[in-house]
Amino acid sequence: MLAGRRILLIIGGGIAAFKALELIRAIRAEGGAVTPVLTKGGAQFVTPLSVAALAESPVHMELFDLTAEAEMGHIRLSRSADLVLLCPATADLMARMAAGIADDLATTLLLATDTPVMAAPAMNVRMWAHAATRANVETLRARGVTVLEPDVGAMACGEHGPGRLPDVPRIMDAVRAHFGDGPLKGRHVLVTAGPTHEPIDPVRYIANRSSGRQGFAIAGALAALGARVTLVAGPVTLPTPPGVSRVDVETAREMRDAALAALPADAAVMVAAVADWRVEASGLKIKKGPDGPPPLSLTENPDILAEISRSPQRPKLVVGFAAETHDVLANAEAKLKRKGCDLIVANDVSGDVMGGARNLVHLVWPDGMETLPEAPKEEVAEALARKIAEMLHD
Ligand code: C5P
């Protein structure tokens, strides 16, 4: 699916550099061409010979290489690709990129290029979480660099958490999506995510513990398969996944309006933990007084999932979520009927799922069910996105 695509692959200096070899194979297996650039650090982990042999291309390593300068020049090299891909993108490489440093071939190419850049980060969990790296990633994203989220898991250094290089199939999904390819190419998918906030008065509100992580991961995974994704997000502090258009809302009613406005869509995946009730909000701050606490009168919120399922513009595939603390499967089956959707993704939220990093979900259809293995929310999202792609193709 990458026939004719030219990828300039910059291999940074990290233990994950060996996976760049697998990436070269994967790109070439789909017809793409790889021009490799190996940093000094990268060359500590993989040899120029293995890189050149797999890429069937010379490896560029030196900024001041007279032959290369005479034949091509580093400026031309930086512009002769359709995509510049950094794998692994180390904390150091991204910091130098963010600062605009150009003191070796890789950073000079990155500063000189007018080609889209994608970075697949890999580093220790604390390095990824460090405020400096966070700021650098934010700067790069604001400049249009696609920085993939790292995988979560055990690391070479023995620690555990986000920082592992995204696995090669995920990088390939992102590369294909960049070129507008992938099984969801040409499809529009609506995703709702996060909680809603229902105001009580100008300073107080009713909320729930949803972090939005699962919904954001699903939006990102769908985009990575080539879908055009509209993400209607309640109040959360998460970065927008690459390639996703985001509409921020606060209340259930705003979420409903934004979701209906996003139609038509081929699929709708309603992950948001929408507040079931709202309060008749006071325009002024409610004061404490001698009469004791004020009564809160609750009104039912619109059921966005049920409305979308019954809308004249109903997407071909409507997916709902069921967060339950007990009788998970029985409740999911009942919800499937009540809400008129095609698939319910049911999870048990009696543990720390809401706001946590992992999830175990059951997929419940009218005629069967399947349990996905317990995994980080990003992996659950990828598995679900692939299922959605299959269901839309049937
Ligand atoms: O009704 P309940 O909250 O159990 O159903 C959960 C599913 O319904 C989720 O997919 C959620 O996004 C959706 N929902 C909705 N609008 C509501 C309540 C839930 O879209 N008001």
PDB file of C-alpha atoms in Angstrom, residues 166-295:
ATOM      1  CA  PRO A 166       5.158   1.919  19.240  1.00  0.00           C
ATOM      2  CA  ASP A 167       5.192  -1.538  17.729  1.00  0.00           C
ATOM      3  CA  VAL A 168       5.980  -1.746  14.024  1.00  0.00           C
ATOM      4  CA  PRO A 169       2.387  -2.516  12.875  1.00  0.00           C
ATOM      5  CA  ARG A 170       1.242   0.636  14.697  1.00  0.00           C
ATOM      6  CA  ILE A 171       3.963   2.761  13.068  1.00  0.00           C
ATOM      7  CA  MET A 172       2.958   1.270   9.716  1.00  0.00           C
ATOM      8  CA  ASP A 173      -0.702   2.172  10.388  1.00  0.00           C
ATOM      9  CA  ALA A 174       0.348   5.755  11.071  1.00  0.00           C
ATOM     10  CA  VAL A 175       2.504   5.871   7.925  1.00  0.00           C
ATOM     11  CA  ARG A 176      -0.328   4.508   5.769  1.00  0.00           C
ATOM     12  CA  ALA A 177      -2.780   6.917   7.390  1.00  0.00           C
ATOM     13  CA  HIS A 178      -0.389   9.758   6.634  1.00  0.00           C
ATOM     14  CA  PHE A 179      -0.628   8.872   2.969  1.00  0.00           C
ATOM     15  CA  GLY A 180      -4.409   8.556   3.262  1.00  0.00           C
ATOM     16  CA  ASP A 181      -4.304   4.783   2.975  1.00  0.00           C
ATOM     17  CA  GLY A 182      -5.561   2.113   5.352  1.00  0.00           C
ATOM     18  CA  PRO A 183      -8.707   0.008   5.675  1.00  0.00           C
ATOM     19  CA  LEU A 184     -10.785   2.998   6.837  1.00  0.00           C
ATOM     20  CA  LYS A 185      -9.674   5.290   4.012  1.00  0.00           C
ATOM     21  CA  GLY A 186     -12.584   7.473   2.874  1.00  0.00           C
ATOM     22  CA  ARG A 187     -14.691   6.694   5.975  1.00  0.00           C
ATOM     23  CA  HIS A 188     -15.901   9.252   8.483  1.00  0.00           C
ATOM     24  CA  VAL A 189     -16.184   8.124  12.096  1.00  0.00           C
ATOM     25  CA  LEU A 190     -17.726  10.084  14.958  1.00  0.00           C
ATOM     26  CA  VAL A 191     -16.319   9.404  18.433  1.00  0.00           C
ATOM     27  CA  THR A 192     -17.537  10.893  21.718  1.00  0.00           C
ATOM     28  CA  ALA A 193     -15.208  10.763  24.711  1.00  0.00           C
ATOM     29  CA  GLY A 194     -14.662  12.005  28.239  1.00  0.00           C
ATOM     30  CA  PRO A 195     -17.143  13.041  30.903  1.00  0.00           C
ATOM     31  CA  THR A 196     -19.650  15.878  30.721  1.00  0.00           C
ATOM     32  CA  HIS A 197     -19.894  18.667  33.256  1.00  0.00           C
ATOM     33  CA  GLU A 198     -23.375  19.741  34.265  1.00  0.00           C
ATOM     34  CA  PRO A 199     -23.374  23.127  35.980  1.00  0.00           C
ATOM     35  CA  ILE A 200     -25.135  23.655  39.292  1.00  0.00           C
ATOM     36  CA  ASP A 201     -24.293  27.342  39.330  1.00  0.00           C
ATOM     37  CA  PRO A 202     -21.486  29.402  37.729  1.00  0.00           C
ATOM     38  CA  VAL A 203     -18.794  27.768  39.914  1.00  0.00           C
ATOM     39  CA  ARG A 204     -20.033  24.236  40.671  1.00  0.00           C
ATOM     40  CA  TYR A 205     -20.843  21.266  38.502  1.00  0.00           C
ATOM     41  CA  ILE A 206     -21.723  17.562  38.508  1.00  0.00           C
ATOM     42  CA  ALA A 207     -19.116  15.356  36.840  1.00  0.00           C
ATOM     43  CA  ASN A 208     -17.854  11.782  36.759  1.00  0.00           C
ATOM     44  CA  ARG A 209     -14.477  10.054  36.847  1.00  0.00           C
ATOM     45  CA  SER A 210     -14.075   9.444  33.116  1.00  0.00           C
ATOM     46  CA  SER A 211     -10.602  10.510  31.931  1.00  0.00           C
ATOM     47  CA  GLY A 212     -11.362  10.298  28.200  1.00  0.00           C
ATOM     48  CA  ARG A 213      -8.312   8.070  27.676  1.00  0.00           C
ATOM     49  CA  GLN A 214     -10.119   5.134  26.117  1.00  0.00           C
ATOM     50  CA  GLY A 215     -12.143   7.341  23.767  1.00  0.00           C
ATOM     51  CA  PHE A 216      -9.109   9.385  22.717  1.00  0.00           C
ATOM     52  CA  ALA A 217      -7.149   6.190  22.086  1.00  0.00           C
ATOM     53  CA  ILE A 218     -10.016   4.871  19.935  1.00  0.00           C
ATOM     54  CA  ALA A 219     -10.174   8.124  17.946  1.00  0.00           C
ATOM     55  CA  GLY A 220      -6.395   7.898  17.367  1.00  0.00           C
ATOM     56  CA  ALA A 221      -6.544   4.220  16.381  1.00  0.00           C
ATOM     57  CA  LEU A 222      -9.357   4.885  13.873  1.00  0.00           C
ATOM     58  CA  ALA A 223      -7.389   7.780  12.343  1.00  0.00           C
ATOM     59  CA  ALA A 224      -4.338   5.534  12.155  1.00  0.00           C
ATOM     60  CA  LEU A 225      -6.374   3.170   9.967  1.00  0.00           C
ATOM     61  CA  GLY A 226      -7.093   6.046   7.583  1.00  0.00           C
ATOM     62  CA  ALA A 227     -10.506   7.247   8.849  1.00  0.00           C
ATOM     63  CA  ARG A 228     -11.505  10.885   9.006  1.00  0.00           C
ATOM     64  CA  VAL A 229     -12.361  11.156  12.691  1.00  0.00           C
ATOM     65  CA  THR A 230     -14.489  13.773  14.454  1.00  0.00           C
ATOM     66  CA  LEU A 231     -13.875  13.544  18.176  1.00  0.00           C
ATOM     67  CA  VAL A 232     -16.473  15.283  20.336  1.00  0.00           C
ATOM     68  CA  ALA A 233     -14.682  15.613  23.656  1.00  0.00           C
ATOM     69  CA  GLY A 234     -15.994  16.507  27.087  1.00  0.00           C
ATOM     70  CA  PRO A 235     -13.725  18.464  29.449  1.00  0.00           C
ATOM     71  CA  VAL A 236     -10.428  16.519  29.601  1.00  0.00           C
ATOM     72  CA  THR A 237      -6.776  17.509  29.487  1.00  0.00           C
ATOM     73  CA  LEU A 238      -5.570  15.055  26.843  1.00  0.00           C
ATOM     74  CA  PRO A 239      -3.669  15.897  23.639  1.00  0.00           C
ATOM     75  CA  THR A 240      -5.637  15.496  20.411  1.00  0.00           C
ATOM     76  CA  PRO A 241      -4.440  12.318  18.675  1.00  0.00           C
ATOM     77  CA  PRO A 242      -2.691  12.869  15.318  1.00  0.00           C
ATOM     78  CA  GLY A 243      -5.050  13.267  12.385  1.00  0.00           C
ATOM     79  CA  VAL A 244      -8.193  13.744  14.503  1.00  0.00           C
ATOM     80  CA  SER A 245     -10.523  16.809  14.351  1.00  0.00           C
ATOM     81  CA  ARG A 246     -11.676  17.667  17.819  1.00  0.00           C
ATOM     82  CA  VAL A 247     -14.750  19.557  18.993  1.00  0.00           C
ATOM     83  CA  ASP A 248     -14.649  20.487  22.697  1.00  0.00           C
ATOM     84  CA  VAL A 249     -17.905  20.557  24.653  1.00  0.00           C
ATOM     85  CA  GLU A 250     -18.862  20.723  28.286  1.00  0.00           C
ATOM     86  CA  THR A 251     -22.444  19.578  28.872  1.00  0.00           C
ATOM     87  CA  ALA A 252     -24.445  16.612  27.592  1.00  0.00           C
ATOM     88  CA  ARG A 253     -26.644  18.913  25.551  1.00  0.00           C
ATOM     89  CA  GLU A 254     -23.623  20.510  23.882  1.00  0.00           C
ATOM     90  CA  MET A 255     -22.236  17.013  23.217  1.00  0.00           C
ATOM     91  CA  ARG A 256     -25.510  15.938  21.622  1.00  0.00           C
ATOM     92  CA  ASP A 257     -25.617  19.015  19.370  1.00  0.00           C
ATOM     93  CA  ALA A 258     -21.991  18.568  18.304  1.00  0.00           C
ATOM     94  CA  ALA A 259     -22.478  14.824  17.684  1.00  0.00           C
ATOM     95  CA  LEU A 260     -25.591  15.360  15.535  1.00  0.00           C
ATOM     96  CA  ALA A 261     -23.851  18.198  13.667  1.00  0.00           C
ATOM     97  CA  ALA A 262     -20.985  15.837  12.805  1.00  0.00           C
ATOM     98  CA  LEU A 263     -23.312  13.468  10.862  1.00  0.00           C
ATOM     99  CA  PRO A 264     -23.308  11.959   8.307  1.00  0.00           C
ATOM    100  CA  ALA A 265     -20.772   9.391   9.415  1.00  0.00           C
ATOM    101  CA  ASP A 266     -20.090   5.777   8.465  1.00  0.00           C
ATOM    102  CA  ALA A 267     -19.731   4.801  12.116  1.00  0.00           C
ATOM    103  CA  ALA A 268     -20.346   6.356  15.518  1.00  0.00           C
ATOM    104  CA  VAL A 269     -18.445   5.170  18.574  1.00  0.00           C
ATOM    105  CA  MET A 270     -19.970   6.646  21.687  1.00  0.00           C
ATOM    106  CA  VAL A 271     -17.401   6.257  24.423  1.00  0.00           C
ATOM    107  CA  ALA A 272     -18.289   9.344  26.465  1.00  0.00           C
ATOM    108  CA  ALA A 273     -19.518   8.927  30.008  1.00  0.00           C
ATOM    109  CA  VAL A 274     -22.416  11.315  29.550  1.00  0.00           C
ATOM    110  CA  ALA A 275     -24.057  12.579  32.736  1.00  0.00           C
ATOM    111  CA  ASP A 276     -27.509  11.047  32.973  1.00  0.00           C
ATOM    112  CA  TRP A 277     -28.961  14.066  34.724  1.00  0.00           C
ATOM    113  CA  ARG A 278     -28.476  17.789  34.746  1.00  0.00           C
ATOM    114  CA  VAL A 279     -29.477  20.383  37.284  1.00  0.00           C
ATOM    115  CA  GLU A 280     -31.630  23.409  36.615  1.00  0.00           C
ATOM    116  CA  ALA A 281     -28.580  25.643  36.992  1.00  0.00           C
ATOM    117  CA  SER A 282     -28.727  28.840  38.987  1.00  0.00           C
ATOM    118  CA  GLY A 283     -27.448  31.939  37.180  1.00  0.00           C
ATOM    119  CA  LEU A 284     -25.880  33.174  40.426  1.00  0.00           C
ATOM    120  CA  LYS A 285     -23.617  31.357  42.859  1.00  0.00           C
ATOM    121  CA  ILE A 286     -25.775  29.570  45.428  1.00  0.00           C
ATOM    122  CA  LYS A 287     -24.894  30.895  48.878  1.00  0.00           C
ATOM    123  CA  LYS A 288     -24.695  28.960  52.113  1.00  0.00           C
ATOM    124  CA  GLY A 289     -27.462  30.106  54.392  1.00  0.00           C
ATOM    125  CA  PRO A 290     -29.491  29.381  57.476  1.00  0.00           C
ATOM    126  CA  ASP A 291     -31.987  27.268  55.485  1.00  0.00           C
ATOM    127  CA  GLY A 292     -29.484  24.420  55.031  1.00  0.00           C
ATOM    128  CA  PRO A 293     -28.327  22.847  51.752  1.00  0.00           C
ATOM    129  CA  PRO A 294     -30.296  23.784  48.625  1.00  0.00           C
ATOM    130  CA  PRO A 295     -32.343  21.037  46.980  1.00  0.00           C
TER     131      PRO A 295
END
